[in-house]
mmCIF file with all atom_site columns, C-alpha atoms in Angstrom:
data_model
loop_
_atom_site.group_PDB
_atom_site.id
_atom_site.type_symbol
_atom_site.label_atom_id
_atom_site.label_alt_id
_atom_site.label_comp_id
_atom_site.label_asym_id
_atom_site.label_entity_id
_atom_site.label_seq_id
_atom_site.pdbx_PDB_ins_code
_atom_site.Cartn_x
_atom_site.Cartn_y
_atom_site.Cartn_z
_atom_site.occupancy
_atom_site.B_iso_or_equiv
_atom_site.pdbx_formal_charge
_atom_site.auth_seq_id
_atom_site.auth_comp_id
_atom_site.auth_asym_id
_atom_site.auth_atom_id
_atom_site.pdbx_PDB_model_num
ATOM 1   C CA . UNK A 1 1   ? 91.151  83.218  81.797  1.00 45.00 ? 1   UNK A CA 1
ATOM 2   C CA . UNK A 1 2   ? 90.364  80.207  83.966  1.00 46.00 ? 2   UNK A CA 1
ATOM 3   C CA . UNK A 1 3   ? 88.779  80.654  87.395  1.00 42.00 ? 3   UNK A CA 1
ATOM 4   C CA . UNK A 1 4   ? 91.951  79.380  89.070  1.00 40.00 ? 4   UNK A CA 1
ATOM 5   C CA . UNK A 1 5   ? 94.142  81.934  87.261  1.00 41.00 ? 5   UNK A CA 1
ATOM 6   C CA . UNK A 1 6   ? 91.653  84.694  88.042  1.00 33.00 ? 6   UNK A CA 1
ATOM 7   C CA . UNK A 1 7   ? 91.667  83.826  91.761  1.00 34.00 ? 7   UNK A CA 1
ATOM 8   C CA . UNK A 1 8   ? 95.478  83.693  91.736  1.00 36.00 ? 8   UNK A CA 1
ATOM 9   C CA . UNK A 1 9   ? 95.673  87.060  89.962  1.00 35.00 ? 9   UNK A CA 1
ATOM 10  C CA . UNK A 1 10  ? 93.243  88.686  92.383  1.00 33.00 ? 10  UNK A CA 1
ATOM 11  C CA . UNK A 1 11  ? 95.158  87.199  95.349  1.00 35.00 ? 11  UNK A CA 1
ATOM 12  C CA . UNK A 1 12  ? 98.412  88.568  93.936  1.00 34.00 ? 12  UNK A CA 1
ATOM 13  C CA . UNK A 1 13  ? 96.928  92.048  93.480  1.00 32.00 ? 13  UNK A CA 1
ATOM 14  C CA . UNK A 1 14  ? 95.540  92.057  97.018  1.00 34.00 ? 14  UNK A CA 1
ATOM 15  C CA . UNK A 1 15  ? 98.871  90.783  98.356  1.00 37.00 ? 15  UNK A CA 1
ATOM 16  C CA . UNK A 1 16  ? 100.729 93.592  96.585  1.00 33.00 ? 16  UNK A CA 1
ATOM 17  C CA . UNK A 1 17  ? 98.226  96.157  97.852  1.00 33.00 ? 17  UNK A CA 1
ATOM 18  C CA . UNK A 1 18  ? 98.589  94.854  101.408 1.00 36.00 ? 18  UNK A CA 1
ATOM 19  C CA . UNK A 1 19  ? 102.378 94.954  101.113 1.00 36.00 ? 19  UNK A CA 1
ATOM 20  C CA . UNK A 1 20  ? 102.181 98.511  99.815  1.00 36.00 ? 20  UNK A CA 1
ATOM 21  C CA . UNK A 1 21  ? 99.950  99.529  102.699 1.00 35.00 ? 21  UNK A CA 1
ATOM 22  C CA . UNK A 1 22  ? 102.324 97.934  105.192 1.00 40.00 ? 22  UNK A CA 1
ATOM 23  C CA . UNK A 1 23  ? 105.223 99.870  103.676 1.00 37.00 ? 23  UNK A CA 1
ATOM 24  C CA . UNK A 1 24  ? 103.194 103.088 103.592 1.00 37.00 ? 24  UNK A CA 1
ATOM 25  C CA . UNK A 1 25  ? 102.413 102.707 107.299 1.00 76.00 ? 25  UNK A CA 1
ATOM 26  C CA . UNK A 1 26  ? 105.934 103.760 108.305 1.00 88.00 ? 26  UNK A CA 1
ATOM 27  C CA . UNK A 1 27  ? 106.291 106.403 105.595 1.00 92.00 ? 27  UNK A CA 1
ATOM 28  C CA . UNK A 1 28  ? 105.165 109.096 108.046 1.00 95.00 ? 28  UNK A CA 1
ATOM 29  C CA . UNK A 1 29  ? 106.256 109.501 111.690 1.00 96.00 ? 29  UNK A CA 1
ATOM 30  C CA . UNK A 1 30  ? 102.751 108.911 113.033 1.00 96.00 ? 30  UNK A CA 1
ATOM 31  C CA . UNK A 1 31  ? 102.336 105.561 111.213 1.00 96.00 ? 31  UNK A CA 1
ATOM 32  C CA . UNK A 1 32  ? 104.055 103.297 113.772 1.00 97.00 ? 32  UNK A CA 1
ATOM 33  C CA . UNK A 1 33  ? 102.412 105.213 116.636 1.00 97.00 ? 33  UNK A CA 1
ATOM 34  C CA . UNK A 1 34  ? 98.927  104.712 115.144 1.00 96.00 ? 34  UNK A CA 1
ATOM 35  C CA . UNK A 1 35  ? 99.683  101.015 114.709 1.00 96.00 ? 35  UNK A CA 1
ATOM 36  C CA . UNK A 1 36  ? 100.977 100.800 118.289 1.00 96.00 ? 36  UNK A CA 1
ATOM 37  C CA . UNK A 1 37  ? 97.742  102.269 119.621 1.00 96.00 ? 37  UNK A CA 1
ATOM 38  C CA . UNK A 1 38  ? 95.637  99.871  117.539 1.00 96.00 ? 38  UNK A CA 1
ATOM 39  C CA . UNK A 1 39  ? 97.644  97.056  119.158 1.00 95.00 ? 39  UNK A CA 1
ATOM 40  C CA . UNK A 1 40  ? 97.311  98.690  122.602 1.00 95.00 ? 40  UNK A CA 1
ATOM 41  C CA . UNK A 1 41  ? 93.512  98.832  122.313 1.00 95.00 ? 41  UNK A CA 1
ATOM 42  C CA . UNK A 1 42  ? 93.452  95.109  121.463 1.00 95.00 ? 42  UNK A CA 1
ATOM 43  C CA . UNK A 1 43  ? 95.810  94.343  124.363 1.00 94.00 ? 43  UNK A CA 1
ATOM 44  C CA . UNK A 1 44  ? 93.635  96.303  126.812 1.00 94.00 ? 44  UNK A CA 1
ATOM 45  C CA . UNK A 1 45  ? 90.698  94.193  125.608 1.00 93.00 ? 45  UNK A CA 1
ATOM 46  C CA . UNK A 1 46  ? 92.680  91.051  126.502 1.00 93.00 ? 46  UNK A CA 1
ATOM 47  C CA . UNK A 1 47  ? 93.709  90.147  122.950 1.00 94.00 ? 47  UNK A CA 1
ATOM 48  C CA . UNK A 1 48  ? 97.383  89.836  122.118 1.00 93.00 ? 48  UNK A CA 1
ATOM 49  C CA . UNK A 1 49  ? 100.767 91.097  123.197 1.00 94.00 ? 49  UNK A CA 1
ATOM 50  C CA . UNK A 1 50  ? 101.446 94.795  123.806 1.00 94.00 ? 50  UNK A CA 1
ATOM 51  C CA . UNK A 1 51  ? 103.421 96.807  121.234 1.00 96.00 ? 51  UNK A CA 1
ATOM 52  C CA . UNK A 1 52  ? 106.706 96.573  123.166 1.00 95.00 ? 52  UNK A CA 1
ATOM 53  C CA . UNK A 1 53  ? 106.711 92.769  123.002 1.00 95.00 ? 53  UNK A CA 1
ATOM 54  C CA . UNK A 1 54  ? 107.193 90.376  120.086 1.00 95.00 ? 54  UNK A CA 1
ATOM 55  C CA . UNK A 1 55  ? 106.069 90.275  117.373 1.00 93.00 ? 55  UNK A CA 1
ATOM 56  C CA . UNK A 1 56  ? 105.411 94.028  117.299 1.00 95.00 ? 56  UNK A CA 1
ATOM 57  C CA . UNK A 1 57  ? 108.468 95.762  118.751 1.00 95.00 ? 57  UNK A CA 1
ATOM 58  C CA . UNK A 1 58  ? 110.902 94.923  115.943 1.00 94.00 ? 58  UNK A CA 1
ATOM 59  C CA . UNK A 1 59  ? 108.519 96.436  113.392 1.00 95.00 ? 59  UNK A CA 1
ATOM 60  C CA . UNK A 1 60  ? 107.524 99.525  115.391 1.00 97.00 ? 60  UNK A CA 1
ATOM 61  C CA . UNK A 1 61  ? 110.765 100.467 117.165 1.00 97.00 ? 61  UNK A CA 1
ATOM 62  C CA . UNK A 1 62  ? 114.336 101.273 116.256 1.00 97.00 ? 62  UNK A CA 1
ATOM 63  C CA . UNK A 1 63  ? 116.739 98.383  116.577 1.00 97.00 ? 63  UNK A CA 1
ATOM 64  C CA . UNK A 1 64  ? 118.350 99.895  119.721 1.00 98.00 ? 64  UNK A CA 1
ATOM 65  C CA . UNK A 1 65  ? 115.060 100.700 121.457 1.00 98.00 ? 65  UNK A CA 1
ATOM 66  C CA . UNK A 1 66  ? 113.645 97.236  120.718 1.00 97.00 ? 66  UNK A CA 1
ATOM 67  C CA . UNK A 1 67  ? 116.847 95.701  122.133 1.00 97.00 ? 67  UNK A CA 1
ATOM 68  C CA . UNK A 1 68  ? 116.364 97.600  125.402 1.00 97.00 ? 68  UNK A CA 1
ATOM 69  C CA . UNK A 1 69  ? 112.846 96.189  125.755 1.00 96.00 ? 69  UNK A CA 1
ATOM 70  C CA . UNK A 1 70  ? 114.153 92.697  124.908 1.00 96.00 ? 70  UNK A CA 1
ATOM 71  C CA . UNK A 1 71  ? 116.801 93.034  127.637 1.00 95.00 ? 71  UNK A CA 1
ATOM 72  C CA . UNK A 1 72  ? 114.140 94.081  130.137 1.00 95.00 ? 72  UNK A CA 1
ATOM 73  C CA . UNK A 1 73  ? 112.018 91.057  129.176 1.00 94.00 ? 73  UNK A CA 1
ATOM 74  C CA . UNK A 1 74  ? 115.047 88.785  129.611 1.00 94.00 ? 74  UNK A CA 1
ATOM 75  C CA . UNK A 1 75  ? 115.712 90.221  133.073 1.00 94.00 ? 75  UNK A CA 1
ATOM 76  C CA . UNK A 1 76  ? 112.086 89.595  134.060 1.00 93.00 ? 76  UNK A CA 1
ATOM 77  C CA . UNK A 1 77  ? 112.288 85.996  132.815 1.00 93.00 ? 77  UNK A CA 1
ATOM 78  C CA . UNK A 1 78  ? 115.605 85.286  134.553 1.00 93.00 ? 78  UNK A CA 1
ATOM 79  C CA . UNK A 1 79  ? 114.994 87.158  137.820 1.00 93.00 ? 79  UNK A CA 1
ATOM 80  C CA . UNK A 1 80  ? 111.266 86.611  138.184 1.00 92.00 ? 80  UNK A CA 1
ATOM 81  C CA . UNK A 1 81  ? 110.990 90.290  139.093 1.00 91.00 ? 81  UNK A CA 1
ATOM 82  C CA . UNK A 1 82  ? 109.550 93.373  137.461 1.00 92.00 ? 82  UNK A CA 1
ATOM 83  C CA . UNK A 1 83  ? 111.928 95.117  135.078 1.00 92.00 ? 83  UNK A CA 1
ATOM 84  C CA . UNK A 1 84  ? 112.608 98.825  134.808 1.00 94.00 ? 84  UNK A CA 1
ATOM 85  C CA . UNK A 1 85  ? 109.195 99.742  133.406 1.00 90.00 ? 85  UNK A CA 1
ATOM 86  C CA . UNK A 1 86  ? 106.458 99.696  136.032 1.00 83.00 ? 86  UNK A CA 1
ATOM 87  C CA . UNK A 1 87  ? 103.656 100.896 133.770 1.00 86.00 ? 87  UNK A CA 1
ATOM 88  C CA . UNK A 1 88  ? 102.484 100.428 130.221 1.00 91.00 ? 88  UNK A CA 1
ATOM 89  C CA . UNK A 1 89  ? 104.416 103.155 128.387 1.00 94.00 ? 89  UNK A CA 1
ATOM 90  C CA . UNK A 1 90  ? 101.835 103.656 125.653 1.00 94.00 ? 90  UNK A CA 1
ATOM 91  C CA . UNK A 1 91  ? 99.112  104.580 128.174 1.00 94.00 ? 91  UNK A CA 1
ATOM 92  C CA . UNK A 1 92  ? 101.335 106.030 130.914 1.00 92.00 ? 92  UNK A CA 1
ATOM 93  C CA . UNK A 1 93  ? 99.779  103.741 133.513 1.00 88.00 ? 93  UNK A CA 1
ATOM 94  C CA . UNK A 1 94  ? 99.281  100.198 134.717 1.00 85.00 ? 94  UNK A CA 1
ATOM 95  C CA . UNK A 1 95  ? 95.691  100.099 133.533 1.00 87.00 ? 95  UNK A CA 1
ATOM 96  C CA . UNK A 1 96  ? 93.734  102.337 131.264 1.00 91.00 ? 96  UNK A CA 1
ATOM 97  C CA . UNK A 1 97  ? 91.806  102.868 128.104 1.00 94.00 ? 97  UNK A CA 1
ATOM 98  C CA . UNK A 1 98  ? 92.345  104.860 124.932 1.00 95.00 ? 98  UNK A CA 1
ATOM 99  C CA . UNK A 1 99  ? 89.451  107.126 123.999 1.00 96.00 ? 99  UNK A CA 1
ATOM 100 C CA . UNK A 1 100 ? 89.456  110.089 121.604 1.00 97.00 ? 100 UNK A CA 1
ATOM 101 C CA . UNK A 1 101 ? 93.018  109.491 120.395 1.00 96.00 ? 101 UNK A CA 1
ATOM 102 C CA . UNK A 1 102 ? 94.655  112.309 118.429 1.00 97.00 ? 102 UNK A CA 1
ATOM 103 C CA . UNK A 1 103 ? 98.193  112.577 117.109 1.00 96.00 ? 103 UNK A CA 1
ATOM 104 C CA . UNK A 1 104 ? 100.253 115.650 116.279 1.00 96.00 ? 104 UNK A CA 1
ATOM 105 C CA . UNK A 1 105 ? 103.566 115.398 114.438 1.00 95.00 ? 105 UNK A CA 1
ATOM 106 C CA . UNK A 1 106 ? 106.331 117.918 115.041 1.00 94.00 ? 106 UNK A CA 1
ATOM 107 C CA . UNK A 1 107 ? 109.355 117.759 112.717 1.00 89.00 ? 107 UNK A CA 1
ATOM 108 C CA . UNK A 1 108 ? 112.605 118.026 114.699 1.00 87.00 ? 108 UNK A CA 1
ATOM 109 C CA . UNK A 1 109 ? 115.424 117.574 112.158 1.00 91.00 ? 109 UNK A CA 1
ATOM 110 C CA . UNK A 1 110 ? 116.139 115.510 109.080 1.00 91.00 ? 110 UNK A CA 1
ATOM 111 C CA . UNK A 1 111 ? 115.125 111.955 109.964 1.00 94.00 ? 111 UNK A CA 1
ATOM 112 C CA . UNK A 1 112 ? 113.775 112.935 113.406 1.00 96.00 ? 112 UNK A CA 1
ATOM 113 C CA . UNK A 1 113 ? 110.299 113.887 114.584 1.00 97.00 ? 113 UNK A CA 1
ATOM 114 C CA . UNK A 1 114 ? 108.129 113.964 117.669 1.00 97.00 ? 114 UNK A CA 1
ATOM 115 C CA . UNK A 1 115 ? 104.622 112.552 117.714 1.00 97.00 ? 115 UNK A CA 1
ATOM 116 C CA . UNK A 1 116 ? 102.429 113.762 120.558 1.00 97.00 ? 116 UNK A CA 1
ATOM 117 C CA . UNK A 1 117 ? 99.446  111.597 121.393 1.00 97.00 ? 117 UNK A CA 1
ATOM 118 C CA . UNK A 1 118 ? 96.497  112.924 123.340 1.00 96.00 ? 118 UNK A CA 1
ATOM 119 C CA . UNK A 1 119 ? 93.711  110.671 124.570 1.00 96.00 ? 119 UNK A CA 1
ATOM 120 C CA . UNK A 1 120 ? 91.403  110.101 127.481 1.00 96.00 ? 120 UNK A CA 1
ATOM 121 C CA . UNK A 1 121 ? 91.843  107.234 129.919 1.00 95.00 ? 121 UNK A CA 1
ATOM 122 C CA . UNK A 1 122 ? 89.079  106.722 132.457 1.00 95.00 ? 122 UNK A CA 1
ATOM 123 C CA . UNK A 1 123 ? 87.930  110.276 131.740 1.00 94.00 ? 123 UNK A CA 1
ATOM 124 C CA . UNK A 1 124 ? 91.318  111.892 132.371 1.00 94.00 ? 124 UNK A CA 1
ATOM 125 C CA . UNK A 1 125 ? 93.517  113.485 129.693 1.00 95.00 ? 125 UNK A CA 1
ATOM 126 C CA . UNK A 1 126 ? 96.787  111.698 128.899 1.00 94.00 ? 126 UNK A CA 1
ATOM 127 C CA . UNK A 1 127 ? 99.670  112.921 126.739 1.00 95.00 ? 127 UNK A CA 1
ATOM 128 C CA . UNK A 1 128 ? 102.441 110.592 125.592 1.00 96.00 ? 128 UNK A CA 1
ATOM 129 C CA . UNK A 1 129 ? 105.402 111.798 123.535 1.00 97.00 ? 129 UNK A CA 1
ATOM 130 C CA . UNK A 1 130 ? 107.063 109.576 120.943 1.00 98.00 ? 130 UNK A CA 1
ATOM 131 C CA . UNK A 1 131 ? 110.518 110.424 119.645 1.00 98.00 ? 131 UNK A CA 1
ATOM 132 C CA . UNK A 1 132 ? 110.713 109.091 116.131 1.00 98.00 ? 132 UNK A CA 1
ATOM 133 C CA . UNK A 1 133 ? 113.720 108.244 113.987 1.00 97.00 ? 133 UNK A CA 1
ATOM 134 C CA . UNK A 1 134 ? 114.056 107.143 110.359 1.00 96.00 ? 134 UNK A CA 1
ATOM 135 C CA . UNK A 1 135 ? 115.749 103.755 110.248 1.00 96.00 ? 135 UNK A CA 1
ATOM 136 C CA . UNK A 1 136 ? 115.970 101.270 107.392 1.00 92.00 ? 136 UNK A CA 1
ATOM 137 C CA . UNK A 1 137 ? 113.820 103.468 105.148 1.00 93.00 ? 137 UNK A CA 1
ATOM 138 C CA . UNK A 1 138 ? 110.917 103.924 107.581 1.00 95.00 ? 138 UNK A CA 1
ATOM 139 C CA . UNK A 1 139 ? 109.906 105.748 110.723 1.00 97.00 ? 139 UNK A CA 1
ATOM 140 C CA . UNK A 1 140 ? 110.408 103.920 114.036 1.00 97.00 ? 140 UNK A CA 1
ATOM 141 C CA . UNK A 1 141 ? 109.787 104.736 117.696 1.00 98.00 ? 141 UNK A CA 1
ATOM 142 C CA . UNK A 1 142 ? 113.120 105.558 119.350 1.00 98.00 ? 142 UNK A CA 1
ATOM 143 C CA . UNK A 1 143 ? 111.853 106.701 122.753 1.00 98.00 ? 143 UNK A CA 1
ATOM 144 C CA . UNK A 1 144 ? 108.618 107.188 124.660 1.00 98.00 ? 144 UNK A CA 1
ATOM 145 C CA . UNK A 1 145 ? 108.315 110.026 127.146 1.00 97.00 ? 145 UNK A CA 1
ATOM 146 C CA . UNK A 1 146 ? 105.648 109.858 129.831 1.00 94.00 ? 146 UNK A CA 1
ATOM 147 C CA . UNK A 1 147 ? 105.017 112.330 132.602 1.00 90.00 ? 147 UNK A CA 1
ATOM 148 C CA . UNK A 1 148 ? 103.998 111.873 136.196 1.00 86.00 ? 148 UNK A CA 1
ATOM 149 C CA . UNK A 1 149 ? 103.238 114.717 138.569 1.00 88.00 ? 149 UNK A CA 1
ATOM 150 C CA . UNK A 1 150 ? 104.659 117.218 136.095 1.00 88.00 ? 150 UNK A CA 1
ATOM 151 C CA . UNK A 1 151 ? 107.973 115.410 135.563 1.00 94.00 ? 151 UNK A CA 1
ATOM 152 C CA . UNK A 1 152 ? 108.924 113.834 132.215 1.00 94.00 ? 152 UNK A CA 1
ATOM 153 C CA . UNK A 1 153 ? 110.287 110.270 132.163 1.00 94.00 ? 153 UNK A CA 1
ATOM 154 C CA . UNK A 1 154 ? 112.141 108.806 129.206 1.00 97.00 ? 154 UNK A CA 1
ATOM 155 C CA . UNK A 1 155 ? 111.443 105.098 128.768 1.00 97.00 ? 155 UNK A CA 1
ATOM 156 C CA . UNK A 1 156 ? 114.798 104.786 126.978 1.00 98.00 ? 156 UNK A CA 1
ATOM 157 C CA . UNK A 1 157 ? 116.581 106.224 130.032 1.00 97.00 ? 157 UNK A CA 1
ATOM 158 C CA . UNK A 1 158 ? 114.732 103.856 132.358 1.00 96.00 ? 158 UNK A CA 1
ATOM 159 C CA . UNK A 1 159 ? 115.513 100.815 130.202 1.00 97.00 ? 159 UNK A CA 1
ATOM 160 C CA . UNK A 1 160 ? 119.175 101.858 129.929 1.00 97.00 ? 160 UNK A CA 1
ATOM 161 C CA . UNK A 1 161 ? 119.730 101.598 133.680 1.00 95.00 ? 161 UNK A CA 1
ATOM 162 C CA . UNK A 1 162 ? 121.830 98.659  134.946 1.00 94.00 ? 162 UNK A CA 1
ATOM 163 C CA . UNK A 1 163 ? 120.182 95.564  136.366 1.00 93.00 ? 163 UNK A CA 1
ATOM 164 C CA . UNK A 1 164 ? 121.169 93.720  139.542 1.00 91.00 ? 164 UNK A CA 1
ATOM 165 C CA . UNK A 1 165 ? 121.635 90.496  137.602 1.00 91.00 ? 165 UNK A CA 1
ATOM 166 C CA . UNK A 1 166 ? 121.131 88.842  134.241 1.00 89.00 ? 166 UNK A CA 1
ATOM 167 C CA . UNK A 1 167 ? 122.916 86.644  131.728 1.00 90.00 ? 167 UNK A CA 1
ATOM 168 C CA . UNK A 1 168 ? 123.507 89.773  129.631 1.00 87.00 ? 168 UNK A CA 1
ATOM 169 C CA . UNK A 1 169 ? 125.497 91.195  132.584 1.00 84.00 ? 169 UNK A CA 1
ATOM 170 C CA . UNK A 1 170 ? 127.537 88.052  133.274 1.00 89.00 ? 170 UNK A CA 1
ATOM 171 C CA . UNK A 1 171 ? 125.881 87.779  136.689 1.00 89.00 ? 171 UNK A CA 1
ATOM 172 C CA . UNK A 1 172 ? 123.206 85.078  136.874 1.00 90.00 ? 172 UNK A CA 1
ATOM 173 C CA . UNK A 1 173 ? 120.003 85.866  138.752 1.00 88.00 ? 173 UNK A CA 1
ATOM 174 C CA . UNK A 1 174 ? 119.099 83.769  141.783 1.00 83.00 ? 174 UNK A CA 1
ATOM 175 C CA . UNK A 1 175 ? 115.468 82.699  141.752 1.00 71.00 ? 175 UNK A CA 1
#
């Protein structure tokens, strides 16, 4: 076998392995959540977009949940104002860190699960709940539930609230 064919064969094998790993990532409910936290750690270090923004959200979230984040981004672009989410949902705060991350998966029903994340941010314990749904053959994040002062807040509920303006509402924003 020539060196060129050998390199091509090895590249093909590694490409197939990488594709298999990417598919395996969403084969369990915790897969997209683990990936989201890897992205979050990079974002907190100043490298890259957070998991709720492109290019990540369409891979990690259900189609409907990703669309809600896209609508919120569009509102922010058109209005020049903050959208419905005032904190980073993956860390339940505006600033933070992710130390000692652990994930627990709780099956809910066929095609539904909850993933509870526990970590420390600036020395304080943080718990974030992810409601997971099977969609298009893999697990996706369908809601994120944070808590503040003992009260739970669904990110999906917050993003589903109406906006004062926006092209998606037929009412242009005045900047």
